[in-house]
Short mmCIF file of C-alpha atoms in Angstrom, two decimals:
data_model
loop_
_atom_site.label_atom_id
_atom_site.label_comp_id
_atom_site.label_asym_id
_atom_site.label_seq_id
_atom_site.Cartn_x
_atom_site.Cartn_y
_atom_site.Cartn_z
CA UNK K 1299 356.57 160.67 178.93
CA UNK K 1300 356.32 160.13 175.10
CA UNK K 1301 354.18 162.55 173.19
CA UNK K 1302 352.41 159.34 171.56
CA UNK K 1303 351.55 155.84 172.23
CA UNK K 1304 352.04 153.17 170.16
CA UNK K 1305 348.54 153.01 168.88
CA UNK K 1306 348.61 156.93 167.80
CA UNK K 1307 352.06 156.02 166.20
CA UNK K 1308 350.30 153.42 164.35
CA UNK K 1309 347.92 156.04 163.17
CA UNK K 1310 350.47 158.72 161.94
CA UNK K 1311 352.97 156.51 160.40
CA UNK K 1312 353.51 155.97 156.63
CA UNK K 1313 354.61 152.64 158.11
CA UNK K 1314 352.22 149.81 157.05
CA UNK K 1315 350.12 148.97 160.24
CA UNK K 1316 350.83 145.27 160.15
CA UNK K 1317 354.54 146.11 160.00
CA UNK K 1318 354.40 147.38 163.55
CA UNK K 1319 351.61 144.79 164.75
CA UNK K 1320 355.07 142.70 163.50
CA UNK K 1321 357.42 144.75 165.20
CA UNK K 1322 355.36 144.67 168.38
CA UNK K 1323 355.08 141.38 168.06
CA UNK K 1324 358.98 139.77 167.53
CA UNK K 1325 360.67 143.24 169.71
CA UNK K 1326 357.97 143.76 172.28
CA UNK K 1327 358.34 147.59 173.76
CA UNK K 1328 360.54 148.44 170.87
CA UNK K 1329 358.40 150.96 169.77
CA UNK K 1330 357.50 152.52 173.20
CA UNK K 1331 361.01 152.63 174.09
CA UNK K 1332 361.83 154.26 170.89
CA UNK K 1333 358.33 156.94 171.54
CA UNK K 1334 359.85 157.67 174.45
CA UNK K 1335 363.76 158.37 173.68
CA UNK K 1336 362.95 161.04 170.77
CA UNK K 1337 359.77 162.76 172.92
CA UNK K 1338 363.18 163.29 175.38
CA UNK K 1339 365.29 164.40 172.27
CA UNK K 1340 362.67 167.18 171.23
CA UNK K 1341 362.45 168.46 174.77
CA UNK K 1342 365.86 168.21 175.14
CA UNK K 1343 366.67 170.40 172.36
CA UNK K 1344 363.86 172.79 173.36
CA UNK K 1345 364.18 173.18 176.67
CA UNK K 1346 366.19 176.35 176.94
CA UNK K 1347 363.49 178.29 174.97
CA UNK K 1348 360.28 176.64 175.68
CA UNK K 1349 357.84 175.16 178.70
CA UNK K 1350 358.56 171.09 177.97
CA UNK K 1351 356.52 168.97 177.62
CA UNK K 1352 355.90 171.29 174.85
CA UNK K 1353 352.11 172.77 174.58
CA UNK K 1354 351.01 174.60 172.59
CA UNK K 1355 350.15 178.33 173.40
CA UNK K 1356 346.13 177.94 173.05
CA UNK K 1357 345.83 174.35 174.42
CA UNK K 1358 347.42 172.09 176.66
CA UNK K 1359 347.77 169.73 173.90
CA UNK K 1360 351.52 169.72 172.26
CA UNK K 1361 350.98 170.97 168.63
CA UNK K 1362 350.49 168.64 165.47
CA UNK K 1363 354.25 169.33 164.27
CA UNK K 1364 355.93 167.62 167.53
CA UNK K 1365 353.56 164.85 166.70
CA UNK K 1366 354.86 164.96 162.85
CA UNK K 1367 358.51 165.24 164.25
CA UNK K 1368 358.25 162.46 166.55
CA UNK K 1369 356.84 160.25 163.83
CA UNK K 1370 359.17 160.62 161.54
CA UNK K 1371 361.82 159.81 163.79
CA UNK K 1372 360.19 156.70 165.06
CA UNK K 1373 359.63 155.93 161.71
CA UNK K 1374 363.13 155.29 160.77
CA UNK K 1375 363.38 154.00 163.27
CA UNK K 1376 361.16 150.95 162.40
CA UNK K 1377 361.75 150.44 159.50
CA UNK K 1378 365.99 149.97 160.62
CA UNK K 1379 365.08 147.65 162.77
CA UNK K 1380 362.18 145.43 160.75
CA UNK K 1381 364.84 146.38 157.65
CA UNK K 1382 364.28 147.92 154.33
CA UNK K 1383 363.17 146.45 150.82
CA UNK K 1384 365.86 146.79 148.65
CA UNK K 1385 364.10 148.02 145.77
CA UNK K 1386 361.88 150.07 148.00
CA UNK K 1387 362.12 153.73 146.14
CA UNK K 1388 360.62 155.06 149.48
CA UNK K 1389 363.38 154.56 151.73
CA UNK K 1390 364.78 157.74 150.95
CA UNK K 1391 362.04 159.60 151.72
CA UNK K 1392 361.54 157.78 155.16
CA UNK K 1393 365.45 159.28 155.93
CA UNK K 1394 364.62 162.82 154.39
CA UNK K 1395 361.53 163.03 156.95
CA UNK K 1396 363.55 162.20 159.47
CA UNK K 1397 366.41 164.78 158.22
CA UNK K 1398 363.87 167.18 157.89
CA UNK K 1399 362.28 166.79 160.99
CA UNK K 1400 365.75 166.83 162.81
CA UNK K 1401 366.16 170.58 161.01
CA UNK K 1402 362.93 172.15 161.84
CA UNK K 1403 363.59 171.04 165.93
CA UNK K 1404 367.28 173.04 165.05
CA UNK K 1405 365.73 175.91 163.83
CA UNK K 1406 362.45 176.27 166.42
CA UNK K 1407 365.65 175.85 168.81
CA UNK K 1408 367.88 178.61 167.23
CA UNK K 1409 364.98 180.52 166.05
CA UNK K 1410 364.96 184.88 167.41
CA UNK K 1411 361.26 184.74 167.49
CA UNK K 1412 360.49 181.54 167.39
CA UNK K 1413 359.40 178.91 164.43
CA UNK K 1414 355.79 177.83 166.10
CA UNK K 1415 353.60 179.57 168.77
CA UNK K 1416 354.77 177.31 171.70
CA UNK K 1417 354.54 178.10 174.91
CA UNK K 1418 358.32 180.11 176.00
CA UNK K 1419 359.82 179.74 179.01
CA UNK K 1420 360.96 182.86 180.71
CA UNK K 1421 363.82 183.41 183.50
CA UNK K 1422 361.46 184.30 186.26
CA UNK K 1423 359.67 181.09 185.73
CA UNK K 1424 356.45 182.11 184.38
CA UNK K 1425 355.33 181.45 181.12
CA UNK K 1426 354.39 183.35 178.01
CA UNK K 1427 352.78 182.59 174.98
CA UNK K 1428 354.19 184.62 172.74
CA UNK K 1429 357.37 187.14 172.72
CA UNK K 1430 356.39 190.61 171.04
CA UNK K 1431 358.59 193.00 171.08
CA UNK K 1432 360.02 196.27 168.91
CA UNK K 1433 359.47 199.65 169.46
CA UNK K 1434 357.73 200.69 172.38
CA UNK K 1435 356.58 204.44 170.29
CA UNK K 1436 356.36 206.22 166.89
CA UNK K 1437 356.81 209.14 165.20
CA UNK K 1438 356.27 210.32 161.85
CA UNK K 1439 357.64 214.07 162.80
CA UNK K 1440 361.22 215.23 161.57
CA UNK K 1441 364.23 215.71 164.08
CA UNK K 1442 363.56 219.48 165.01
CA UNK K 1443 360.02 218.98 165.58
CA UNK K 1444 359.97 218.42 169.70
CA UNK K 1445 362.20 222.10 169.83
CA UNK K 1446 359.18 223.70 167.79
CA UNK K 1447 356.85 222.46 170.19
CA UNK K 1448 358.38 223.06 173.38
CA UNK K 1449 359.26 227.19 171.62
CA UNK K 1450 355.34 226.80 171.76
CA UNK K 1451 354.95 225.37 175.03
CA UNK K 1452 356.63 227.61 176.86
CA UNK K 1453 356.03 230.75 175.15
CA UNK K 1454 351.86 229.55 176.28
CA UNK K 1455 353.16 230.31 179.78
CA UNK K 1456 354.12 233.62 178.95
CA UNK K 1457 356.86 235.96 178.19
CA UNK K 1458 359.69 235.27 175.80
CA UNK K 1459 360.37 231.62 175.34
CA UNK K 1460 358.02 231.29 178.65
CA UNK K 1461 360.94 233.10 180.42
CA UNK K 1462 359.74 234.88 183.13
CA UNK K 1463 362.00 238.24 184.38
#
């Protein structure tokens, strides 16, 4: 299922609206179609390290940059298919979205701790939110200190060193 429909593409879109009325209009379900193949890319690509369709960790709602990710894909998209203006000083930017939208899903991929609070997938099949981990205590004494303190412990139970005879 795609992450938006037309209309919300409509919305998002640097695209002029009556471009994609157009494109709706002369390739009907074009646009759908196209909604539909990258939402599959982006879970694709994510599903090995998060919970697809992809929600965010506070919401069930996917968060704002799969929206931004999926637009400028669809985007491109679009505009390939209605065709560019040649002397359109835009059209690079339209690709560079889409390159840079293409890098950010590669990196929340590849990511240790991930890019965007998503909600991870786990190997027992439940589901966390977030993955916090590092060390588990802490210490701010020097490396002798624990023999010092057990000297004291046991010399509390008595005798030398707490060595009974």
């Amino acid at each position: 299922m795609a992450y938006l429909t037309v209309s919300e593409f409509r919305t998002r879109s640097m695209m002029p609206g009556e471009d994609i009325d157009e494109l709706e209009t002369r390739y009907p379900g074009f646009l759908a179609a196209k909604l539909e193949e990258h939402s599959s890319r982006i879970d694709s690509r994510l599903v090995k390290r998060y919970v697809v369709p992809l929600r965010s960790a506070t919401t069930d709602a996917p968060p704002e940059i799969v929206y931004a990710w999926l637009t400028a894909f669809v985007t491109l998209d679009a505009y390939l298919r209605r065709g560019f203006n040649p002397s359109s000083e835009q059209d690079s930017y339209i690709a560079a979205q889409r390159d840079w939208a293409d890098e950010d899903i590669k990196e929340t991929s590849d990511a240790q701790n991930g890019r965007y609070e998503l909600v991870l997938a786990t190997s027992s099949g439940s589901v966390s939110a977030v993955s916090k981990g590092g060390p588990l205590a802490y210490s701010e004494a020097d490396p002798y200190t624990w023999q010092q303190r057990q000297v004291e412990a046991l010399s509390l139970s008595g005798g030398r060193y707490g060595i009974r005879r």
